[in-house]
Amino acid sequence: MFQAALRAPDHLWLRPWRFLVVEGERREALGRVMLDCLLRRDPEADETVRAKALNAPLRAPLLIVVLADITEHPKVPAVEQRLSAGCAAHAILLAAEALGYSGVWRTGNPAYDPEVVAALGGSRDEEITAFLYIGTREGTAKTLPAMSTDDFVARW
Ligand SMILES: Cc1cc2nc3c(=O)[nH]c(=O)nc-3n(C[C@H](O)[C@H](O)[C@H](O)COP(=O)(O)O)c2cc1C
């Protein structure tokens, strides 16, 4: 999965990404980070919201946090670095599927909270691109809405 991530398109090979593996009991520690940061953002958060934050990382056996390391560059604007990190995240999801696992990309408020980045050991230049939840699918895959490529593709 990580080999796939390292093949993300990457303008001028900046390698603007890294990956944190959170599994086992470390998911509980991440849940405590989620809760602490929630309470800093919203001290009034009710019990349901608190419990959701605390337990969020327990929804899958493996979490991969994709971090984008955004630097000033004359030729590679920040958006391209963020896109590269997004491609890396997607590569991980595709590789997980190819290996017979399943994955979901989640963000939400914790992903955009600099305190969460700091608690994960990230620098000020780093952003959370994705919390990837990886595991084995339980039950059957959901039915996906039918889409036609005609609705999205045109000849110009
Ligand atoms: C940048 C980004 C952030 C996302 N954040 C969330 C999220 O916070 N919660 C969520 O349920 N889905 C989120 N998704 C969508 C899911 O990853 C996933 O696509 C969705 O659950 C539908 O599943 P499917 O792609 O298998 O149809 C996000 C997708 C992207 C690209």
mmCIF file with all atom_site columns, C-alpha atoms and ligand atoms in Angstrom, residues 104-108 129 142 144, ligand 1:
data_model
loop_
_atom_site.group_PDB
_atom_site.id
_atom_site.type_symbol
_atom_site.label_atom_id
_atom_site.label_alt_id
_atom_site.label_comp_id
_atom_site.label_asym_id
_atom_site.label_entity_id
_atom_site.label_seq_id
_atom_site.pdbx_PDB_ins_code
_atom_site.Cartn_x
_atom_site.Cartn_y
_atom_site.Cartn_z
_atom_site.occupancy
_atom_site.B_iso_or_equiv
_atom_site.pdbx_formal_charge
_atom_site.auth_seq_id
_atom_site.auth_comp_id
_atom_site.auth_asym_id
_atom_site.auth_atom_id
_atom_site.pdbx_PDB_model_num
ATOM   1  C CA  . VAL A 1 104 ? -12.627 4.875  3.760  1.00 0.00 ? 104 VAL A CA  1
ATOM   2  C CA  . TRP A 1 105 ? -11.206 8.386  3.561  1.00 0.00 ? 105 TRP A CA  1
ATOM   3  C CA  . ARG A 1 106 ? -12.340 10.622 6.374  1.00 0.00 ? 106 ARG A CA  1
ATOM   4  C CA  . THR A 1 107 ? -11.573 14.174 7.287  1.00 0.00 ? 107 THR A CA  1
ATOM   5  C CA  . GLY A 1 108 ? -13.972 16.347 9.291  1.00 0.00 ? 108 GLY A CA  1
ATOM   6  C CA  . THR A 1 129 ? -4.936  15.158 4.094  1.00 0.00 ? 129 THR A CA  1
ATOM   7  C CA  . LYS A 1 142 ? -23.088 -1.311 -0.553 1.00 0.00 ? 142 LYS A CA  1
ATOM   8  C CA  . LEU A 1 144 ? -23.344 2.195  -5.639 1.00 0.00 ? 144 LEU A CA  1
HETATM 9  C C1  . LIG B 2 .   ? -10.997 14.740 0.858  1.00 0.00 ? 1   LIG B C1  1
HETATM 10 C C2  . LIG B 2 .   ? -12.078 13.770 1.237  1.00 0.00 ? 1   LIG B C2  1
HETATM 11 C C3  . LIG B 2 .   ? -12.607 13.805 2.495  1.00 0.00 ? 1   LIG B C3  1
HETATM 12 C C4  . LIG B 2 .   ? -13.638 12.935 2.872  1.00 0.00 ? 1   LIG B C4  1
HETATM 13 N N1  . LIG B 2 .   ? -14.115 12.984 4.132  1.00 0.00 ? 1   LIG B N1  1
HETATM 14 C C5  . LIG B 2 .   ? -15.128 12.182 4.486  1.00 0.00 ? 1   LIG B C5  1
HETATM 15 C C6  . LIG B 2 .   ? -15.647 12.205 5.815  1.00 0.00 ? 1   LIG B C6  1
HETATM 16 O O1  . LIG B 2 .   ? -15.170 12.959 6.652  1.00 0.00 ? 1   LIG B O1  1
HETATM 17 N N2  . LIG B 2 .   ? -16.672 11.387 6.109  1.00 0.00 ? 1   LIG B N2  1
HETATM 18 C C7  . LIG B 2 .   ? -17.212 10.549 5.183  1.00 0.00 ? 1   LIG B C7  1
HETATM 19 O O2  . LIG B 2 .   ? -18.158 9.835  5.509  1.00 0.00 ? 1   LIG B O2  1
HETATM 20 N N3  . LIG B 2 .   ? -16.731 10.458 3.932  1.00 0.00 ? 1   LIG B N3  1
HETATM 21 C C8  . LIG B 2 .   ? -15.705 11.268 3.570  1.00 0.00 ? 1   LIG B C8  1
HETATM 22 N N4  . LIG B 2 .   ? -15.190 11.186 2.300  1.00 0.00 ? 1   LIG B N4  1
HETATM 23 C C9  . LIG B 2 .   ? -15.820 10.240 1.348  1.00 0.00 ? 1   LIG B C9  1
HETATM 24 C C10 . LIG B 2 .   ? -15.438 8.792  1.635  1.00 0.00 ? 1   LIG B C10 1
HETATM 25 O O3  . LIG B 2 .   ? -14.054 8.620  1.584  1.00 0.00 ? 1   LIG B O3  1
HETATM 26 C C11 . LIG B 2 .   ? -16.059 7.827  0.638  1.00 0.00 ? 1   LIG B C11 1
HETATM 27 O O4  . LIG B 2 .   ? -15.754 8.239  -0.645 1.00 0.00 ? 1   LIG B O4  1
HETATM 28 C C12 . LIG B 2 .   ? -17.532 7.771  0.877  1.00 0.00 ? 1   LIG B C12 1
HETATM 29 O O5  . LIG B 2 .   ? -17.745 7.211  2.143  1.00 0.00 ? 1   LIG B O5  1
HETATM 30 C C13 . LIG B 2 .   ? -18.240 6.966  -0.181 1.00 0.00 ? 1   LIG B C13 1
HETATM 31 O O6  . LIG B 2 .   ? -17.707 5.697  -0.249 1.00 0.00 ? 1   LIG B O6  1
HETATM 32 P P1  . LIG B 2 .   ? -17.390 5.088  -1.675 1.00 0.00 ? 1   LIG B P1  1
HETATM 33 O O7  . LIG B 2 .   ? -16.334 5.991  -2.248 1.00 0.00 ? 1   LIG B O7  1
HETATM 34 O O8  . LIG B 2 .   ? -16.925 3.714  -1.411 1.00 0.00 ? 1   LIG B O8  1
HETATM 35 O O9  . LIG B 2 .   ? -18.648 5.187  -2.418 1.00 0.00 ? 1   LIG B O9  1
HETATM 36 C C14 . LIG B 2 .   ? -14.147 12.012 1.932  1.00 0.00 ? 1   LIG B C14 1
HETATM 37 C C15 . LIG B 2 .   ? -13.581 11.959 0.655  1.00 0.00 ? 1   LIG B C15 1
HETATM 38 C C16 . LIG B 2 .   ? -12.558 12.831 0.315  1.00 0.00 ? 1   LIG B C16 1
HETATM 39 C C17 . LIG B 2 .   ? -11.959 12.749 -1.070 1.00 0.00 ? 1   LIG B C17 1
#
